[in-house]
Amino acid sequence: MIADVRTFTIVPRRMNEYVGLFETHGLPVTQRHGLTLAGYFISQIGALNQVVHIWTYDSLADFEAKRGARDADPAWGAYLAKTAGMVTAQEDKVMRPASFSPIR
């Protein structure tokens, strides 16, 4: 199992709009292509205007196949168009669990 930990910094005062668009338009596309959302978080203390979402995959091959299918879906392109200009920075980390991690 691997985890894709994605951090997006959102334009100030656009967080509610961004999260709403993801829930309504982005999430259904990811679910249709079998991506598994482990968690979706909004910063409250520290660096503000950030969302962190964690996706789990069986392997890097699973990650590439599912993301490729999602990226090719016209509905994903439509979602990206709706959120254009709302993200100021993005970080994407693919991680593996430690031997003692409760999520494996």
mmCIF file of N, CA and C in Angstrom:
data_model
loop_
_atom_site.group_PDB
_atom_site.id
_atom_site.type_symbol
_atom_site.label_atom_id
_atom_site.label_comp_id
_atom_site.label_asym_id
_atom_site.label_seq_id
_atom_site.Cartn_x
_atom_site.Cartn_y
_atom_site.Cartn_z
ATOM 1 N N MET A 1 0.844 -1.174 0.000
ATOM 2 C CA MET A 1 0.000 0.000 0.000
ATOM 3 C C MET A 1 0.890 1.238 0.000
ATOM 4 N N ILE A 2 0.465 2.258 -0.743
ATOM 5 C CA ILE A 2 1.119 3.559 -0.703
ATOM 6 C C ILE A 2 0.053 4.612 -0.450
ATOM 7 N N ALA A 3 0.505 5.760 0.057
ATOM 8 C CA ALA A 3 -0.403 6.880 0.286
ATOM 9 C C ALA A 3 0.098 8.074 -0.514
ATOM 10 N N ASP A 4 -0.823 8.736 -1.154
ATOM 11 C CA ASP A 4 -0.534 9.972 -1.868
ATOM 12 C C ASP A 4 -1.066 11.097 -0.989
ATOM 13 N N VAL A 5 -0.150 11.898 -0.434
ATOM 14 C CA VAL A 5 -0.512 12.993 0.458
ATOM 15 C C VAL A 5 -0.384 14.285 -0.345
ATOM 16 N N ARG A 6 -1.514 14.919 -0.571
ATOM 17 C CA ARG A 6 -1.556 16.103 -1.432
ATOM 18 C C ARG A 6 -1.934 17.326 -0.602
ATOM 19 N N THR A 7 -1.127 18.381 -0.699
ATOM 20 C CA THR A 7 -1.384 19.623 0.018
ATOM 21 C C THR A 7 -1.558 20.743 -0.993
ATOM 22 N N PHE A 8 -2.674 21.428 -0.910
ATOM 23 C CA PHE A 8 -2.968 22.548 -1.793
ATOM 24 C C PHE A 8 -3.130 23.800 -0.940
ATOM 25 N N THR A 9 -2.537 24.890 -1.373
ATOM 26 C CA THR A 9 -2.754 26.190 -0.756
ATOM 27 C C THR A 9 -3.748 26.931 -1.637
ATOM 28 N N ILE A 10 -4.812 27.375 -1.006
ATOM 29 C CA ILE A 10 -5.935 27.982 -1.709
ATOM 30 C C ILE A 10 -5.894 29.506 -1.541
ATOM 31 N N VAL A 11 -6.324 30.212 -2.552
ATOM 32 C CA VAL A 11 -6.409 31.669 -2.480
ATOM 33 C C VAL A 11 -7.240 32.040 -1.248
ATOM 34 N N PRO A 12 -6.764 32.998 -0.430
ATOM 35 C CA PRO A 12 -7.539 33.400 0.746
ATOM 36 C C PRO A 12 -8.974 33.782 0.375
ATOM 37 N N ARG A 13 -9.887 33.384 1.246
ATOM 38 C CA ARG A 13 -11.322 33.633 1.132
ATOM 39 C C ARG A 13 -12.000 32.839 0.021
ATOM 40 N N ARG A 14 -11.310 31.837 -0.537
ATOM 41 C CA ARG A 14 -11.914 30.991 -1.576
ATOM 42 C C ARG A 14 -12.036 29.543 -1.119
ATOM 43 N N MET A 15 -11.672 29.266 0.148
ATOM 44 C CA MET A 15 -11.651 27.887 0.654
ATOM 45 C C MET A 15 -13.015 27.216 0.545
ATOM 46 N N ASN A 16 -14.063 27.853 1.029
ATOM 47 C CA ASN A 16 -15.384 27.216 0.998
ATOM 48 C C ASN A 16 -15.810 26.904 -0.427
ATOM 49 N N GLU A 17 -15.550 27.808 -1.337
ATOM 50 C CA GLU A 17 -15.891 27.584 -2.738
ATOM 51 C C GLU A 17 -15.093 26.406 -3.300
ATOM 52 N N TYR A 18 -13.786 26.376 -3.014
ATOM 53 C CA TYR A 18 -12.921 25.308 -3.513
ATOM 54 C C TYR A 18 -13.373 23.941 -2.988
ATOM 55 N N VAL A 19 -13.590 23.850 -1.683
ATOM 56 C CA VAL A 19 -14.011 22.583 -1.074
ATOM 57 C C VAL A 19 -15.367 22.150 -1.628
ATOM 58 N N GLY A 20 -16.271 23.092 -1.791
ATOM 59 C CA GLY A 20 -17.578 22.764 -2.352
ATOM 60 C C GLY A 20 -17.482 22.228 -3.770
ATOM 61 N N LEU A 21 -16.625 22.833 -4.581
ATOM 62 C CA LEU A 21 -16.438 22.347 -5.954
ATOM 63 C C LEU A 21 -15.827 20.956 -5.966
ATOM 64 N N PHE A 22 -14.874 20.706 -5.056
ATOM 65 C CA PHE A 22 -14.289 19.369 -5.008
ATOM 66 C C PHE A 22 -15.348 18.339 -4.616
ATOM 67 N N GLU A 23 -16.114 18.647 -3.584
ATOM 68 C CA GLU A 23 -17.130 17.697 -3.121
ATOM 69 C C GLU A 23 -18.166 17.412 -4.204
ATOM 70 N N THR A 24 -18.595 18.440 -4.899
ATOM 71 C CA THR A 24 -19.652 18.310 -5.891
ATOM 72 C C THR A 24 -19.168 17.770 -7.238
ATOM 73 N N HIS A 25 -17.986 18.206 -7.665
ATOM 74 C CA HIS A 25 -17.528 17.879 -9.020
ATOM 75 C C HIS A 25 -16.296 16.986 -9.068
ATOM 76 N N GLY A 26 -15.316 17.216 -8.185
ATOM 77 C CA GLY A 26 -14.079 16.447 -8.231
ATOM 78 C C GLY A 26 -14.194 15.065 -7.611
ATOM 79 N N LEU A 27 -14.779 14.989 -6.443
ATOM 80 C CA LEU A 27 -14.879 13.714 -5.727
ATOM 81 C C LEU A 27 -15.643 12.650 -6.516
ATOM 82 N N PRO A 28 -16.779 12.968 -7.121
ATOM 83 C CA PRO A 28 -17.477 11.932 -7.893
ATOM 84 C C PRO A 28 -16.616 11.348 -9.027
ATOM 85 N N VAL A 29 -15.787 12.175 -9.658
ATOM 86 C CA VAL A 29 -14.930 11.665 -10.733
ATOM 87 C C VAL A 29 -13.892 10.710 -10.154
ATOM 88 N N THR A 30 -13.267 11.099 -9.051
ATOM 89 C CA THR A 30 -12.251 10.222 -8.453
ATOM 90 C C THR A 30 -12.870 8.896 -8.017
ATOM 91 N N GLN A 31 -14.049 8.954 -7.441
ATOM 92 C CA GLN A 31 -14.713 7.729 -6.995
ATOM 93 C C GLN A 31 -15.084 6.833 -8.178
ATOM 94 N N ARG A 32 -15.497 7.440 -9.264
ATOM 95 C CA ARG A 32 -15.852 6.679 -10.464
ATOM 96 C C ARG A 32 -14.660 5.882 -10.997
ATOM 97 N N HIS A 33 -13.451 6.383 -10.764
ATOM 98 C CA HIS A 33 -12.249 5.721 -11.265
ATOM 99 C C HIS A 33 -11.538 4.900 -10.186
ATOM 100 N N GLY A 34 -12.196 4.683 -9.056
ATOM 101 C CA GLY A 34 -11.684 3.776 -8.039
ATOM 102 C C GLY A 34 -10.645 4.349 -7.098
ATOM 103 N N LEU A 35 -10.440 5.662 -7.092
ATOM 104 C CA LEU A 35 -9.498 6.250 -6.144
ATOM 105 C C LEU A 35 -10.122 6.203 -4.751
ATOM 106 N N THR A 36 -9.317 5.884 -3.745
ATOM 107 C CA THR A 36 -9.807 5.739 -2.377
ATOM 108 C C THR A 36 -9.325 6.907 -1.525
ATOM 109 N N LEU A 37 -10.261 7.730 -1.086
ATOM 110 C CA LEU A 37 -9.948 8.874 -0.231
ATOM 111 C C LEU A 37 -9.883 8.405 1.222
ATOM 112 N N ALA A 38 -8.698 8.540 1.841
ATOM 113 C CA ALA A 38 -8.528 8.156 3.245
ATOM 114 C C ALA A 38 -8.856 9.309 4.184
ATOM 115 N N GLY A 39 -8.693 10.552 3.709
ATOM 116 C CA GLY A 39 -9.000 11.705 4.541
ATOM 117 C C GLY A 39 -8.869 12.997 3.768
ATOM 118 N N TYR A 40 -9.650 13.998 4.172
ATOM 119 C CA TYR A 40 -9.629 15.322 3.552
ATOM 120 C C TYR A 40 -9.685 16.321 4.692
ATOM 121 N N PHE A 41 -8.672 17.166 4.802
ATOM 122 C CA PHE A 41 -8.518 18.032 5.958
ATOM 123 C C PHE A 41 -8.318 19.482 5.538
ATOM 124 N N ILE A 42 -8.835 20.411 6.357
ATOM 125 C CA ILE A 42 -8.703 21.844 6.126
ATOM 126 C C ILE A 42 -7.933 22.427 7.307
ATOM 127 N N SER A 43 -6.878 23.201 7.010
ATOM 128 C CA SER A 43 -6.028 23.747 8.085
ATOM 129 C C SER A 43 -6.813 24.746 8.939
ATOM 130 N N GLN A 44 -6.572 24.688 10.234
ATOM 131 C CA GLN A 44 -7.207 25.599 11.187
ATOM 132 C C GLN A 44 -6.175 26.405 11.972
ATOM 133 N N ILE A 45 -5.007 25.817 12.221
ATOM 134 C CA ILE A 45 -3.920 26.459 12.967
ATOM 135 C C ILE A 45 -2.639 26.216 12.177
ATOM 136 N N GLY A 46 -1.736 27.175 12.209
ATOM 137 C CA GLY A 46 -0.488 27.040 11.445
ATOM 138 C C GLY A 46 -0.676 27.645 10.076
ATOM 139 N N ALA A 47 -0.087 27.012 9.060
ATOM 140 C CA ALA A 47 -0.251 27.506 7.690
ATOM 141 C C ALA A 47 -1.728 27.431 7.320
ATOM 142 N N LEU A 48 -2.314 28.572 7.016
ATOM 143 C CA LEU A 48 -3.741 28.629 6.722
ATOM 144 C C LEU A 48 -3.999 28.504 5.224
ATOM 145 N N ASN A 49 -5.268 28.376 4.889
ATOM 146 C CA ASN A 49 -5.701 28.279 3.493
ATOM 147 C C ASN A 49 -5.160 27.029 2.805
ATOM 148 N N GLN A 50 -5.012 25.953 3.571
ATOM 149 C CA GLN A 50 -4.516 24.714 2.994
ATOM 150 C C GLN A 50 -5.533 23.591 3.176
ATOM 151 N N VAL A 51 -5.589 22.740 2.149
ATOM 152 C CA VAL A 51 -6.306 21.478 2.263
ATOM 153 C C VAL A 51 -5.283 20.373 2.052
ATOM 154 N N VAL A 52 -5.442 19.315 2.819
ATOM 155 C CA VAL A 52 -4.592 18.138 2.690
ATOM 156 C C VAL A 52 -5.514 16.959 2.460
ATOM 157 N N HIS A 53 -5.271 16.223 1.382
ATOM 158 C CA HIS A 53 -6.047 15.005 1.200
ATOM 159 C C HIS A 53 -5.093 13.849 1.014
ATOM 160 N N ILE A 54 -5.534 12.702 1.509
ATOM 161 C CA ILE A 54 -4.722 11.490 1.492
ATOM 162 C C ILE A 54 -5.503 10.423 0.733
ATOM 163 N N TRP A 55 -4.831 9.856 -0.262
ATOM 164 C CA TRP A 55 -5.408 8.811 -1.117
ATOM 165 C C TRP A 55 -4.569 7.560 -0.946
ATOM 166 N N THR A 56 -5.188 6.408 -0.902
ATOM 167 C CA THR A 56 -4.433 5.160 -0.775
ATOM 168 C C THR A 56 -4.561 4.333 -2.053
ATOM 169 N N TYR A 57 -3.455 3.645 -2.356
ATOM 170 C CA TYR A 57 -3.368 2.804 -3.553
ATOM 171 C C TYR A 57 -2.672 1.506 -3.189
ATOM 172 N N ASP A 58 -2.905 0.472 -3.959
ATOM 173 C CA ASP A 58 -2.261 -0.814 -3.730
ATOM 174 C C ASP A 58 -0.769 -0.766 -4.055
ATOM 175 N N SER A 59 -0.394 0.036 -5.057
ATOM 176 C CA SER A 59 0.989 0.083 -5.537
ATOM 177 C C SER A 59 1.163 1.320 -6.411
ATOM 178 N N LEU A 60 2.400 1.571 -6.839
ATOM 179 C CA LEU A 60 2.631 2.670 -7.775
ATOM 180 C C LEU A 60 1.919 2.426 -9.108
ATOM 181 N N ALA A 61 1.877 1.173 -9.535
ATOM 182 C CA ALA A 61 1.170 0.850 -10.773
ATOM 183 C C ALA A 61 -0.322 1.166 -10.639
ATOM 184 N N ASP A 62 -0.913 0.837 -9.490
ATOM 185 C CA ASP A 62 -2.318 1.146 -9.225
ATOM 186 C C ASP A 62 -2.523 2.664 -9.222
ATOM 187 N N PHE A 63 -1.619 3.386 -8.578
ATOM 188 C CA PHE A 63 -1.637 4.851 -8.537
ATOM 189 C C PHE A 63 -1.646 5.422 -9.952
ATOM 190 N N GLU A 64 -0.719 4.970 -10.789
ATOM 191 C CA GLU A 64 -0.595 5.489 -12.149
ATOM 192 C C GLU A 64 -1.817 5.151 -13.007
ATOM 193 N N ALA A 65 -2.318 3.937 -12.876
ATOM 194 C CA ALA A 65 -3.471 3.524 -13.681
ATOM 195 C C ALA A 65 -4.723 4.316 -13.308
ATOM 196 N N LYS A 66 -5.002 4.428 -12.021
ATOM 197 C CA LYS A 66 -6.210 5.119 -11.577
ATOM 198 C C LYS A 66 -6.136 6.617 -11.854
ATOM 199 N N ARG A 67 -4.974 7.212 -11.594
ATOM 200 C CA ARG A 67 -4.828 8.639 -11.863
ATOM 201 C C ARG A 67 -4.891 8.916 -13.368
ATOM 202 N N GLY A 68 -4.317 8.021 -14.165
ATOM 203 C CA GLY A 68 -4.379 8.191 -15.616
ATOM 204 C C GLY A 68 -5.802 8.158 -16.133
ATOM 205 N N ALA A 69 -6.591 7.212 -15.615
ATOM 206 C CA ALA A 69 -7.998 7.113 -16.026
ATOM 207 C C ALA A 69 -8.762 8.360 -15.589
ATOM 208 N N ARG A 70 -8.536 8.813 -14.365
ATOM 209 C CA ARG A 70 -9.191 10.033 -13.876
ATOM 210 C C ARG A 70 -8.808 11.233 -14.737
ATOM 211 N N ASP A 71 -7.521 11.378 -15.022
ATOM 212 C CA ASP A 71 -7.043 12.531 -15.782
ATOM 213 C C ASP A 71 -7.612 12.565 -17.199
ATOM 214 N N ALA A 72 -7.905 11.393 -17.772
ATOM 215 C CA ALA A 72 -8.446 11.314 -19.126
ATOM 216 C C ALA A 72 -9.953 11.571 -19.187
ATOM 217 N N ASP A 73 -10.606 11.586 -18.044
ATOM 218 C CA ASP A 73 -12.053 11.782 -17.985
ATOM 219 C C ASP A 73 -12.378 13.259 -18.247
ATOM 220 N N PRO A 74 -13.219 13.561 -19.229
ATOM 221 C CA PRO A 74 -13.575 14.960 -19.509
ATOM 222 C C PRO A 74 -14.184 15.676 -18.291
ATOM 223 N N ALA A 75 -14.851 14.945 -17.420
ATOM 224 C CA ALA A 75 -15.441 15.565 -16.225
ATOM 225 C C ALA A 75 -14.348 16.062 -15.282
ATOM 226 N N TRP A 76 -13.169 15.408 -15.292
ATOM 227 C CA TRP A 76 -12.054 15.880 -14.462
ATOM 228 C C TRP A 76 -11.538 17.205 -15.029
ATOM 229 N N GLY A 77 -11.418 17.291 -16.339
ATOM 230 C CA GLY A 77 -11.007 18.538 -16.970
ATOM 231 C C GLY A 77 -11.980 19.669 -16.674
ATOM 232 N N ALA A 78 -13.267 19.353 -16.652
ATOM 233 C CA ALA A 78 -14.283 20.363 -16.326
ATOM 234 C C ALA A 78 -14.130 20.829 -14.883
ATOM 235 N N TYR A 79 -13.855 19.895 -13.969
ATOM 236 C CA TYR A 79 -13.625 20.266 -12.569
ATOM 237 C C TYR A 79 -12.404 21.179 -12.465
ATOM 238 N N LEU A 80 -11.306 20.822 -13.137
ATOM 239 C CA LEU A 80 -10.102 21.647 -13.088
ATOM 240 C C LEU A 80 -10.372 23.050 -13.617
ATOM 241 N N ALA A 81 -11.192 23.153 -14.642
ATOM 242 C CA ALA A 81 -11.542 24.465 -15.185
ATOM 243 C C ALA A 81 -12.324 25.296 -14.165
ATOM 244 N N LYS A 82 -13.201 24.642 -13.409
ATOM 245 C CA LYS A 82 -13.994 25.346 -12.395
ATOM 246 C C LYS A 82 -13.123 25.881 -11.262
ATOM 247 N N THR A 83 -12.002 25.201 -10.967
ATOM 248 C CA THR A 83 -11.128 25.609 -9.856
ATOM 249 C C THR A 83 -9.905 26.391 -10.341
ATOM 250 N N ALA A 84 -9.850 26.704 -11.626
ATOM 251 C CA ALA A 84 -8.709 27.447 -12.175
ATOM 252 C C ALA A 84 -8.507 28.754 -11.414
ATOM 253 N N GLY A 85 -7.264 29.019 -11.048
ATOM 254 C CA GLY A 85 -6.927 30.249 -10.349
ATOM 255 C C GLY A 85 -7.158 30.210 -8.852
ATOM 256 N N MET A 86 -7.653 29.099 -8.322
ATOM 257 C CA MET A 86 -7.947 29.015 -6.886
ATOM 258 C C MET A 86 -6.794 28.420 -6.080
ATOM 259 N N VAL A 87 -5.871 27.725 -6.734
ATOM 260 C CA VAL A 87 -4.754 27.066 -6.053
ATOM 261 C C VAL A 87 -3.493 27.881 -6.301
ATOM 262 N N THR A 88 -2.808 28.275 -5.211
ATOM 263 C CA THR A 88 -1.577 29.060 -5.357
ATOM 264 C C THR A 88 -0.326 28.199 -5.251
ATOM 265 N N ALA A 89 -0.434 27.024 -4.620
ATOM 266 C CA ALA A 89 0.700 26.112 -4.492
ATOM 267 C C ALA A 89 0.173 24.707 -4.288
ATOM 268 N N GLN A 90 0.991 23.726 -4.680
ATOM 269 C CA GLN A 90 0.598 22.326 -4.541
ATOM 270 C C GLN A 90 1.831 21.502 -4.212
ATOM 271 N N GLU A 91 1.653 20.548 -3.299
ATOM 272 C CA GLU A 91 2.707 19.589 -2.966
ATOM 273 C C GLU A 91 2.088 18.200 -3.008
ATOM 274 N N ASP A 92 2.798 17.261 -3.583
ATOM 275 C CA ASP A 92 2.307 15.895 -3.732
ATOM 276 C C ASP A 92 3.405 14.949 -3.281
ATOM 277 N N LYS A 93 3.120 14.141 -2.265
ATOM 278 C CA LYS A 93 4.101 13.185 -1.760
ATOM 279 C C LYS A 93 3.503 11.787 -1.806
ATOM 280 N N VAL A 94 4.230 10.860 -2.398
ATOM 281 C CA VAL A 94 3.836 9.462 -2.369
ATOM 282 C C VAL A 94 4.656 8.805 -1.263
ATOM 283 N N MET A 95 3.959 8.171 -0.314
ATOM 284 C CA MET A 95 4.608 7.636 0.876
ATOM 285 C C MET A 95 4.206 6.186 1.100
ATOM 286 N N ARG A 96 5.062 5.458 1.795
ATOM 287 C CA ARG A 96 4.739 4.087 2.182
ATOM 288 C C ARG A 96 4.641 4.034 3.699
ATOM 289 N N PRO A 97 3.812 3.146 4.240
ATOM 290 C CA PRO A 97 3.649 3.075 5.695
ATOM 291 C C PRO A 97 4.850 2.392 6.361
ATOM 292 N N ALA A 98 5.163 2.832 7.553
ATOM 293 C CA ALA A 98 6.168 2.159 8.382
ATOM 294 C C ALA A 98 5.597 0.821 8.839
ATOM 295 N N SER A 99 6.451 -0.065 9.266
ATOM 296 C CA SER A 99 6.015 -1.417 9.647
ATOM 297 C C SER A 99 4.973 -1.421 10.768
ATOM 298 N N PHE A 100 4.970 -0.393 11.607
ATOM 299 C CA PHE A 100 4.035 -0.327 12.745
ATOM 300 C C PHE A 100 2.833 0.566 12.501
ATOM 301 N N SER A 101 2.697 1.109 11.293
ATOM 302 C CA SER A 101 1.602 2.005 10.994
ATOM 303 C C SER A 101 0.257 1.287 11.086
ATOM 304 N N PRO A 102 -0.741 1.913 11.729
ATOM 305 C CA PRO A 102 -2.057 1.285 11.776
ATOM 306 C C PRO A 102 -2.724 1.204 10.394
ATOM 307 N N ILE A 103 -2.335 2.114 9.487
ATOM 308 C CA ILE A 103 -2.823 2.035 8.116
ATOM 309 C C ILE A 103 -1.739 1.347 7.304
ATOM 310 N N ARG A 104 -2.056 0.194 6.734
ATOM 311 C CA ARG A 104 -1.073 -0.581 5.970
ATOM 312 C C ARG A 104 -1.718 -0.971 4.690
#
